[in-house]
Short mmCIF file of N, CA and C in Angstrom, two decimals:
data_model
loop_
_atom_site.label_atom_id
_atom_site.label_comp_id
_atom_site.label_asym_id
_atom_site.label_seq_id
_atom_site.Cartn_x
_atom_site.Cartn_y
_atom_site.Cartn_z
N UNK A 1 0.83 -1.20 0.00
CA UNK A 1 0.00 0.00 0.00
C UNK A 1 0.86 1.25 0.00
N UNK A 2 2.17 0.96 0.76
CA UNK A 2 2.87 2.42 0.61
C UNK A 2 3.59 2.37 -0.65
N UNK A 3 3.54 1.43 -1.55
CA UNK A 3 4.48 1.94 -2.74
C UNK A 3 2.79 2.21 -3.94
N UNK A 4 1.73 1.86 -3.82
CA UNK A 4 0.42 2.37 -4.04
C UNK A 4 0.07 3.81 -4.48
N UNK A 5 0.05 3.71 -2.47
CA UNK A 5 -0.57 5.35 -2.40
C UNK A 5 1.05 6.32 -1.59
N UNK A 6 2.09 5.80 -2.03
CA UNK A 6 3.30 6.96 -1.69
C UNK A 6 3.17 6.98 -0.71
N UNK A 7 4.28 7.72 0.41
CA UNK A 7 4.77 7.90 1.20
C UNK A 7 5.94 7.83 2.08
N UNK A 8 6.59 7.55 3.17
CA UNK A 8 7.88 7.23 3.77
C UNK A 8 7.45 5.94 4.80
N UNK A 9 8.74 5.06 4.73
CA UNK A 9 8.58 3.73 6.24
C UNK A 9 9.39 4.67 7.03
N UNK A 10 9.44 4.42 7.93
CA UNK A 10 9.91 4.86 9.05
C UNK A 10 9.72 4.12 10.02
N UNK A 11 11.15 2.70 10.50
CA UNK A 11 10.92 2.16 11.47
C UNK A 11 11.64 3.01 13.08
N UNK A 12 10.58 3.03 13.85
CA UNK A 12 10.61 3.25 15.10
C UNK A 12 10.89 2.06 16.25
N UNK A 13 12.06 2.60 17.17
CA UNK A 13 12.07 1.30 18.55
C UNK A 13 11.04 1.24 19.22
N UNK A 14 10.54 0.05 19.47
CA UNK A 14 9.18 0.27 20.59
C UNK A 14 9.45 0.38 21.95
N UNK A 15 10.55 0.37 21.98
CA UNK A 15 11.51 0.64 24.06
C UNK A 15 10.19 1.64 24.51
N UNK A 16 9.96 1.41 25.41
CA UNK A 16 9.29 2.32 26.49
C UNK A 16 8.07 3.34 25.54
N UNK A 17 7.81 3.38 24.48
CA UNK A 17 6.56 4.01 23.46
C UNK A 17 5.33 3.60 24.84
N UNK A 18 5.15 2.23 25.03
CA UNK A 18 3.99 2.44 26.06
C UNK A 18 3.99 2.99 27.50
N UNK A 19 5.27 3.12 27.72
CA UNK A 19 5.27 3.56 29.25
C UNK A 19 5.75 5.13 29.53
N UNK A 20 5.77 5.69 28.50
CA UNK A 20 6.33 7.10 28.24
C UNK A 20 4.97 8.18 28.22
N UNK A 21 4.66 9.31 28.57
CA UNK A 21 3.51 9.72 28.65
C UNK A 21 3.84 11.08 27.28
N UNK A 22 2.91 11.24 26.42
CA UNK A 22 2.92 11.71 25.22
C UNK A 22 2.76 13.39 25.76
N UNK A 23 2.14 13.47 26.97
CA UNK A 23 1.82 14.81 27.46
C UNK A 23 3.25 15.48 27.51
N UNK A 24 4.08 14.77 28.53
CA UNK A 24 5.09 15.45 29.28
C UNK A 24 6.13 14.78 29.10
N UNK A 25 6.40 13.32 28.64
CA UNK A 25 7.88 13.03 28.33
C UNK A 25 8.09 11.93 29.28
N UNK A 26 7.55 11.39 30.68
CA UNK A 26 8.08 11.04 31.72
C UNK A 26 7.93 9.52 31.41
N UNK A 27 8.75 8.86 32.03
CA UNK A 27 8.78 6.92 31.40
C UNK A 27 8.34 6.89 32.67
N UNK A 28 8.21 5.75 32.92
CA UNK A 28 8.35 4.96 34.10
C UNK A 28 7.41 3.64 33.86
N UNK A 29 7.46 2.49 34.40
CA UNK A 29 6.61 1.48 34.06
C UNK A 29 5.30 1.35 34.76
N UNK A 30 5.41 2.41 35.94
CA UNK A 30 4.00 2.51 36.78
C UNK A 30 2.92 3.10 36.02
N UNK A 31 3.38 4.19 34.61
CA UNK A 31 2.24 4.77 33.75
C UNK A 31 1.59 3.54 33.33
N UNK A 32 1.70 2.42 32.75
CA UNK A 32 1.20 1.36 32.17
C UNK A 32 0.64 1.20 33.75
N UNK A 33 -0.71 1.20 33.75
CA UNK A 33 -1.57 0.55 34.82
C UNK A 33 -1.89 -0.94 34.87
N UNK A 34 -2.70 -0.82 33.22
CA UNK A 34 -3.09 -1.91 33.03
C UNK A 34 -2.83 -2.25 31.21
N UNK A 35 -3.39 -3.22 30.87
CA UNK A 35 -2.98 -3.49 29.25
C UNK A 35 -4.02 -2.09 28.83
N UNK A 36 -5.02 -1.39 28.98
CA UNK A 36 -5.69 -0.93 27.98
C UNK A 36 -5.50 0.82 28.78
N UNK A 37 -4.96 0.53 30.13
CA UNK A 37 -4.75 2.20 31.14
C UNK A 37 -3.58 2.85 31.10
N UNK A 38 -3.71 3.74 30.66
CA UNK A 38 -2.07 4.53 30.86
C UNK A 38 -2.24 5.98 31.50
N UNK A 39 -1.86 6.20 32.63
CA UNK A 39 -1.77 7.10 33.64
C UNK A 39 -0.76 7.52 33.74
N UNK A 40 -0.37 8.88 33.51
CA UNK A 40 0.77 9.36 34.27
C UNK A 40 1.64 9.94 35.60
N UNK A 41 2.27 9.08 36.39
CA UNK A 41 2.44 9.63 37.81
C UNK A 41 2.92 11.04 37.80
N UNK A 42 3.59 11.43 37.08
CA UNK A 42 4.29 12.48 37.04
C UNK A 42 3.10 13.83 36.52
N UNK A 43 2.64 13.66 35.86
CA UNK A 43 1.57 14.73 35.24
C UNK A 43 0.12 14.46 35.51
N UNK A 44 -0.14 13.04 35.78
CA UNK A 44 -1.45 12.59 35.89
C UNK A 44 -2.42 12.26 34.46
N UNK A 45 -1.70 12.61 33.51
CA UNK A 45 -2.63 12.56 32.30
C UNK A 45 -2.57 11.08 32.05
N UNK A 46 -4.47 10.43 31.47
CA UNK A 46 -4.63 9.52 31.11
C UNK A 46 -5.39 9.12 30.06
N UNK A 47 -5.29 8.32 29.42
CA UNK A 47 -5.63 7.73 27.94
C UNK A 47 -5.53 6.43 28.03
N UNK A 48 -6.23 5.92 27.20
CA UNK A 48 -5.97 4.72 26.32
C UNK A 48 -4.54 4.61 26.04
N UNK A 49 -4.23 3.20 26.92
CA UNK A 49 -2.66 2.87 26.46
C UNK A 49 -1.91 2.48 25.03
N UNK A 50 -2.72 2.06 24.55
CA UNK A 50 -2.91 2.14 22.53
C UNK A 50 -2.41 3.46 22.20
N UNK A 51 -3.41 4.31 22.27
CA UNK A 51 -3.35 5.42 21.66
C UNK A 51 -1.84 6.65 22.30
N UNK A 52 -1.84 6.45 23.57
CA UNK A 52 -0.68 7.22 24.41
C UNK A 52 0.37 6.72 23.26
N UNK A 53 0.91 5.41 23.54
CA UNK A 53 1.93 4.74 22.48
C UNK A 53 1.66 4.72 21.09
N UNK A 54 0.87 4.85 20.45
CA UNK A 54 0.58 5.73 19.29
C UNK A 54 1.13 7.00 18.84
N UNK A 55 0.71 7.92 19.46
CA UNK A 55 1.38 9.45 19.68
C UNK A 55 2.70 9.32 19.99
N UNK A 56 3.01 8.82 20.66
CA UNK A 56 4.74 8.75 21.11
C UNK A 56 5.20 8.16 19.67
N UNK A 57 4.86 7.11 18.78
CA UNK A 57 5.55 6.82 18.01
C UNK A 57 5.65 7.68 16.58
N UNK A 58 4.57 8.06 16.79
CA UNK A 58 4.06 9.33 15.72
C UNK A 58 5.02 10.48 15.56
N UNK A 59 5.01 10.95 16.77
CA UNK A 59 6.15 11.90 17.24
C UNK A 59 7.32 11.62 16.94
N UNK A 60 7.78 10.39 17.15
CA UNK A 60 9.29 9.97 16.88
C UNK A 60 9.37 9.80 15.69
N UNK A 61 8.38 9.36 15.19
CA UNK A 61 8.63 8.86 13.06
C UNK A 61 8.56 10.72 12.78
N UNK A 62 7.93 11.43 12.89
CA UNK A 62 7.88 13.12 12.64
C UNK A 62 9.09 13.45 12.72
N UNK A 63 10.02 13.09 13.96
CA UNK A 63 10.87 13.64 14.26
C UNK A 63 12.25 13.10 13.86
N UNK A 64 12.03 12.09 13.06
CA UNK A 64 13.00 11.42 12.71
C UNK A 64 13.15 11.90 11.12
N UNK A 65 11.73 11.91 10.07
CA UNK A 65 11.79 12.37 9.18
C UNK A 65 12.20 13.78 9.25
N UNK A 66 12.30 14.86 10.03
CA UNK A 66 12.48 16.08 9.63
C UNK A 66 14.03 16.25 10.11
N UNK A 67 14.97 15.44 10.84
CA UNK A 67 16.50 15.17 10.49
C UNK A 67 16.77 14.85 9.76
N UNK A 68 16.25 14.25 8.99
CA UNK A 68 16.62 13.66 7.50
C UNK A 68 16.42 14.44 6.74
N UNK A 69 15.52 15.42 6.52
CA UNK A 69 15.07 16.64 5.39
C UNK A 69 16.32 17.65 5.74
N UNK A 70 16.54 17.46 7.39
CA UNK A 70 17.50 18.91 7.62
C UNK A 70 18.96 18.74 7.29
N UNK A 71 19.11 17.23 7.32
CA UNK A 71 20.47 16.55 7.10
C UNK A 71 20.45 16.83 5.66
N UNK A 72 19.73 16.04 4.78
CA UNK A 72 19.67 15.90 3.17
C UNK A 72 19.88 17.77 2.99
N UNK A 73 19.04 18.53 3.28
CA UNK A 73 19.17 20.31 3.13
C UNK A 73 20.64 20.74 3.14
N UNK A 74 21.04 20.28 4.71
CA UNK A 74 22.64 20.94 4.78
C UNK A 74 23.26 20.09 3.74
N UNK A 75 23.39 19.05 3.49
CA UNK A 75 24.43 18.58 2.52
C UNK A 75 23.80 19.08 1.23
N UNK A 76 22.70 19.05 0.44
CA UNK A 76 22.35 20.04 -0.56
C UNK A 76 22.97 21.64 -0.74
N UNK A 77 23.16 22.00 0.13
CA UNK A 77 23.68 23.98 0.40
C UNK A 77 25.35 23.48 0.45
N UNK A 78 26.03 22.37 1.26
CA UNK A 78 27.37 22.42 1.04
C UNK A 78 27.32 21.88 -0.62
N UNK A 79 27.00 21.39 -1.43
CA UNK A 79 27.36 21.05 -2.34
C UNK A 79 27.51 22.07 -3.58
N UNK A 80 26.30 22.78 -3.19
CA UNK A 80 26.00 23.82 -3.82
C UNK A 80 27.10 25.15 -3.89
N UNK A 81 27.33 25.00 -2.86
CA UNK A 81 28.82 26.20 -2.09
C UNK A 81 29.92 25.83 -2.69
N UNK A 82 30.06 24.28 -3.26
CA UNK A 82 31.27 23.57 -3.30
C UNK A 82 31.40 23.77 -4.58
#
């Protein structure tokens, strides 16, 4: 489907994606309550443990593609200079 309808893979580590809180950043394994609860001790924010680890990975594939645009950019401008 992605060579279909276009786009980028972007594999992400799943280390701690569920126990990390998407609000504020904080890990710990006590946020995972339960398989479907994710609470944060540190901030208190709660969601669906699916979806919390969703957003966290979302974030990281975002943030991974736009080093790569900024990396590919700077070496585009040195070449250009060169």
């Amino acid at each position: 489907k992605l060579k279909l309808k276009g786009g980028i893979f972007v594999q992400i580590p799943a280390k701690n994606t569920s126990r990390a809180c998407h609000v504020c950043g904080y890990v710990d394994k006590e946020n995972r309550k339960t398989q479907a609860e994710f609470k944060c001790i540190h901030c208190g924010h709660t969601e669906n443990a699916d979806v919390n680890a969703a957003k966290n990975i979302k974030r990281a594939g975002l943030a991974q593609i736009a080093r790569q645009v900024n990396c590919n950019s700077s070496q585009q401008r040195e070449a250009l200079e060169a």
